[in-house]
C-alpha positions as semicolon CSV with decimal commas, in nm:
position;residue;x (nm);y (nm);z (nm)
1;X;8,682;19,545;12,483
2;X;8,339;19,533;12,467
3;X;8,300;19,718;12,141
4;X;8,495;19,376;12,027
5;X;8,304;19,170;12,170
6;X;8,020;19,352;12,041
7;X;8,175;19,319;11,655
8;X;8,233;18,947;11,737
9;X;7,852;18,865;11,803
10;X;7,736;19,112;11,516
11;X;7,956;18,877;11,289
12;X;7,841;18,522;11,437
13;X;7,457;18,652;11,354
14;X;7,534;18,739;10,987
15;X;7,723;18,455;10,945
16;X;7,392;18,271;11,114
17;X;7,185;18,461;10,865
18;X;7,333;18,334;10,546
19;X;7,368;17,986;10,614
20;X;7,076;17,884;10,710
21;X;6,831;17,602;10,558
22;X;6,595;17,697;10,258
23;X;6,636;17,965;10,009
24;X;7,042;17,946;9,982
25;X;7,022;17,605;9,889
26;X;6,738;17,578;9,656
27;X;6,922;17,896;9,483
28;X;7,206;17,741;9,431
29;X;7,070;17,407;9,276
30;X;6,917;17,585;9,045
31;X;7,256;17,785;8,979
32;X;7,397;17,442;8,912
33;X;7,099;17,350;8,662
34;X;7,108;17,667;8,441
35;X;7,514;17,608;8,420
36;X;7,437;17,250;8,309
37;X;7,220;17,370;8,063
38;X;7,412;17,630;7,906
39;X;7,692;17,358;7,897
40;X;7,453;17,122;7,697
41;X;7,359;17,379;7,455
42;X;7,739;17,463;7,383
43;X;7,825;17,157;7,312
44;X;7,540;17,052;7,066
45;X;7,651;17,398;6,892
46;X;8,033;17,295;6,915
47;X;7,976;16,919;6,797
48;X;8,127;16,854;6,497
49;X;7,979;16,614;6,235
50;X;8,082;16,290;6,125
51;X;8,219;16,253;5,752
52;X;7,910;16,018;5,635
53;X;7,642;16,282;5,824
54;X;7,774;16,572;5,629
55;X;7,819;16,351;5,308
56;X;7,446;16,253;5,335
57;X;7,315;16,623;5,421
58;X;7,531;16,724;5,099
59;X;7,355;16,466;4,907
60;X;7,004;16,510;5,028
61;X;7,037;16,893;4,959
62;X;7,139;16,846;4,611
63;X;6,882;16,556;4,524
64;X;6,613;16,823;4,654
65;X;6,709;17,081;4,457
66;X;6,555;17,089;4,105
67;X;6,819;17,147;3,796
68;X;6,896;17,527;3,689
69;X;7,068;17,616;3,358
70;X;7,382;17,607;3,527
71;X;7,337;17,221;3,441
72;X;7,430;17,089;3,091
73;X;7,243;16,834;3,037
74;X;6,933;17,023;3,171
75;X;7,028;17,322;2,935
76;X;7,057;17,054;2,594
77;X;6,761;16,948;2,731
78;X;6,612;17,296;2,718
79;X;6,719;17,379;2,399
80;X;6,555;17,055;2,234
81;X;6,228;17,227;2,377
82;X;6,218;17,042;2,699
83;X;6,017;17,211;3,002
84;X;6,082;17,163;3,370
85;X;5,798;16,912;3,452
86;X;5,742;16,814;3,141
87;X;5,812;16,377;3,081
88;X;6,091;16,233;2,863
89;X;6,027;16,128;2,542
90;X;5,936;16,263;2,195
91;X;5,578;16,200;2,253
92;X;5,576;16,262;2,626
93;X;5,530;15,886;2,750
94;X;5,906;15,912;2,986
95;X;5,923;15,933;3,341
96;X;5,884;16,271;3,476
97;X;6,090;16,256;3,800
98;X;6,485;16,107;3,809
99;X;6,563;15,755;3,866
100;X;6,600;15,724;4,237
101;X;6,953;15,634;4,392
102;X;7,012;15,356;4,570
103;X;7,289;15,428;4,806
104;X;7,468;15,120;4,921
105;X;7,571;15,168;5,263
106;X;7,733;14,800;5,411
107;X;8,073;14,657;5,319
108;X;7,923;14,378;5,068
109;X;8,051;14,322;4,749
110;X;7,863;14,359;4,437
111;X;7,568;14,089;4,409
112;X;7,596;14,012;4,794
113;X;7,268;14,159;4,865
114;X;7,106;13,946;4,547
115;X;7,295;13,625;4,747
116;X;7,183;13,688;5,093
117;X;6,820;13,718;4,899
118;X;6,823;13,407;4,739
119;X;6,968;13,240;5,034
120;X;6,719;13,327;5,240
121;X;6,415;13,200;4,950
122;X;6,611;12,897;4,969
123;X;6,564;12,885;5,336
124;X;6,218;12,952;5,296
125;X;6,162;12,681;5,028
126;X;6,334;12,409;5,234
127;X;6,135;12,533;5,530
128;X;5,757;12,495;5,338
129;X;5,912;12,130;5,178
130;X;5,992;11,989;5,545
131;X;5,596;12,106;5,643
132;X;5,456;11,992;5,324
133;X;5,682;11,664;5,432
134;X;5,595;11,641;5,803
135;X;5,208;11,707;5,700
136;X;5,146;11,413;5,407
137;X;5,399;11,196;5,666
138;X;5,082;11,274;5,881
139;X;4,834;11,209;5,680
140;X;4,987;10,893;5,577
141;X;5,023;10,776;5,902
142;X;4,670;10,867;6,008
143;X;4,520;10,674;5,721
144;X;4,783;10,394;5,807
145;X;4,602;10,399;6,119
146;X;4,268;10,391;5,977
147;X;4,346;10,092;5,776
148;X;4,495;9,934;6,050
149;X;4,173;9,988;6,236
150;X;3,960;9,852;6,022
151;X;4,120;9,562;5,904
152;X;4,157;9,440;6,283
153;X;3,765;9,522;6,326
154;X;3,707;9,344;6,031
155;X;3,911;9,035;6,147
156;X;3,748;9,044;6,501
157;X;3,430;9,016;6,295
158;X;3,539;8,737;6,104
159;X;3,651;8,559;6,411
160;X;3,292;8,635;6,537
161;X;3,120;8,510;6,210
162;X;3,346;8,181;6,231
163;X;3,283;8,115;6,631
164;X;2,908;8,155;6,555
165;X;2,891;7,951;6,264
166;X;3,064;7,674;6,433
167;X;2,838;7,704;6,705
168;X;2,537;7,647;6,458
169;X;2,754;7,338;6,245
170;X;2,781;7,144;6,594
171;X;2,398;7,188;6,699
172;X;2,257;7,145;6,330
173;X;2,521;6,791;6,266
174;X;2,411;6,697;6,680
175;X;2,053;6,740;6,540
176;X;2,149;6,459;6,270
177;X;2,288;6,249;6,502
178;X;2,661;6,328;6,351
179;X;2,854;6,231;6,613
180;X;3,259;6,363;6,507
181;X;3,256;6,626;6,308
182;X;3,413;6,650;5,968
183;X;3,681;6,854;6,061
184;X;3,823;6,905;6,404
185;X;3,765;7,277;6,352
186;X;3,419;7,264;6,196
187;X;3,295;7,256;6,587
188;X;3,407;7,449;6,838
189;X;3,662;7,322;7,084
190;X;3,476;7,093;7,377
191;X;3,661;7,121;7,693
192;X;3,875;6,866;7,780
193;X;3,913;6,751;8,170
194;X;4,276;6,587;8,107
195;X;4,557;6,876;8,009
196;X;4,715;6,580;7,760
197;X;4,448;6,572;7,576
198;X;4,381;6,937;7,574
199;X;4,729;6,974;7,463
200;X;4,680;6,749;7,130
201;X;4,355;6,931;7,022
202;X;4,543;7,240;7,041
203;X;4,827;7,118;6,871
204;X;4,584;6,973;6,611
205;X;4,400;7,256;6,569
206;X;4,718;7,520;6,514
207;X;4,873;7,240;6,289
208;X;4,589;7,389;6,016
209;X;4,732;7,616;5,757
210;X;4,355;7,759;5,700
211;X;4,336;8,105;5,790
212;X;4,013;8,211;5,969
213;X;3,864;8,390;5,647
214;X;3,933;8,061;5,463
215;X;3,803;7,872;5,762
216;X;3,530;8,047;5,739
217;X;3,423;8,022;5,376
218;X;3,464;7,636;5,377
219;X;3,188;7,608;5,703
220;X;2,902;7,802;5,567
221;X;2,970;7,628;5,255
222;X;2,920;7,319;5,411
223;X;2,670;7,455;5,647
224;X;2,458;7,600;5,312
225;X;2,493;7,266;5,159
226;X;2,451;7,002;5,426
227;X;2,176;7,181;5,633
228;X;2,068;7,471;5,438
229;X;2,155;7,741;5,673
230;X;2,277;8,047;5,654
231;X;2,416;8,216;5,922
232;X;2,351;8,575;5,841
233;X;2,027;8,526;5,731
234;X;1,998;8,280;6,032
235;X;1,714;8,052;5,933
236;X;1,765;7,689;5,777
237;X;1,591;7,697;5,452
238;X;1,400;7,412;5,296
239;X;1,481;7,271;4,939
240;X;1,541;7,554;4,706
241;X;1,434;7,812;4,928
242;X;1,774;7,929;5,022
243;X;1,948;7,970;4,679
244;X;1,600;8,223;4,622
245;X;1,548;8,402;4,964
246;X;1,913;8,404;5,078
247;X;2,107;8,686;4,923
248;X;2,460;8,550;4,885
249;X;2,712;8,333;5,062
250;X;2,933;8,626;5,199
251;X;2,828;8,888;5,467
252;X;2,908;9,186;5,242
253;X;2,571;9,040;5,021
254;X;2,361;9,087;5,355
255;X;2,459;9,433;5,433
């Protein structure tokens, strides 16, 4: 009985012994990793290749392989006195190496790959029209803009030009002793304390059809021939002084 018992324990330690942690495990991992591998490797041997990968290694062997006599053409060729290396041609001005091939790999028909290309120029064209388009559209605009500009500077300064010169046709006619002025406009508008009679010189002054340049030309007309003045120049010439010292009748001469 106690021999048994003494087999029993002997047992339980091996057992003890081989399972535990550390070097058991990390052998067998790697066990597992070297089978893997082998695996791997078999199968990359075992693989079999596709029709088109075999077709293609066929083809790139042969294209790589220079012409023997074997070859027909390459042995007329020889016995016309042509040399391996040597260029095409009676006087030697041929190619030297084959015409390449062009494999055609997709599904396209013939001329598809000339359509797609053309296509695709066409894109490009319509593409470089619409920014040639959208860029003179901008240019137009900005020198729309431009003009806009300066014709509404060049009307505020006509409006300026026409305030001030009725400004100076009310003082100089006042310094005559000209009590209404020749045309409602010719002065400018005196406040009125009633609204009625605001309301008429309004109306009477919008009922003109005289635009302010034209406005504007008629006063220092009258102002250059009734008082001698010229607003530009502003000074009030004496006799003939103003038709020699004055340099025109428009502001564009006193620039």
């Amino acid at each position: 009985m106690e021999e048994e018992e003494d087999d029993y324990m002997s047992d339980s330690f091996i057992n003890v012994q081989d399972i535990r942690p550390g070097l058991p495990m990390v052998r067998h991992v790697k066990e597992a990793i070297q089978k893997e591998e082998k695996q791997r490797e078999a199968n990359q041997k075992n693989r079999q290749k596709s029709l088109k990968e075999e077709e293609r290694e066929r083809r790139d062997t042969v294209l790589k392989s220079a012409l023997g006599n074997e070859n027909k053409g390459f042995a007329l060729l020889q016995k016309m006195g042509y040399k391996s290396g040597q260029a095409l041609g009676k006087s030697g001005g041929g190619i030297v190496e084959p015409i390449p091939l062009n494999i055609k790999t997709g599904r396209g028909g013939l001329g598809h790959e000339e359509s797609q290309k053309r296509k695709a120029e066409e894109r490009l064209e319509n593409y470089r029209r619409k920014i040639h388009m959208k860029k003179q559209a901008d240019e137009d605009a900005a020198d729309q803009f431009r003009m806009r500009f300066k014709s509404k500077q060049e009307e505020r300064k006509i409006e300026g030009d026409l305030r001030k010169s009725q400004r100076a046709c009310q003082q100089l006619d006042t310094q005559k002793d000209i009590k209404v002025p020749k045309e409602i406009w010719y002065w400018t508008e005196p406040e009125q304390e009633e609204k009625d009679q605001e309301e008429e010189e309004k109306d009477e002054y919008k009922d003109s059809d005289l635009s302010v340049l034209e406005k504007l030309q008629i006063l220092t007309a009258y102002l250059r021939e009734e008082h001698l003045y010229c607003i530009w120049c502003g000074t009030a010439y004496e006799g003939k002084n103003l038709s020699s010292n004055c340099p025109g009748d428009s502001s564009a001469d006193h620039d």
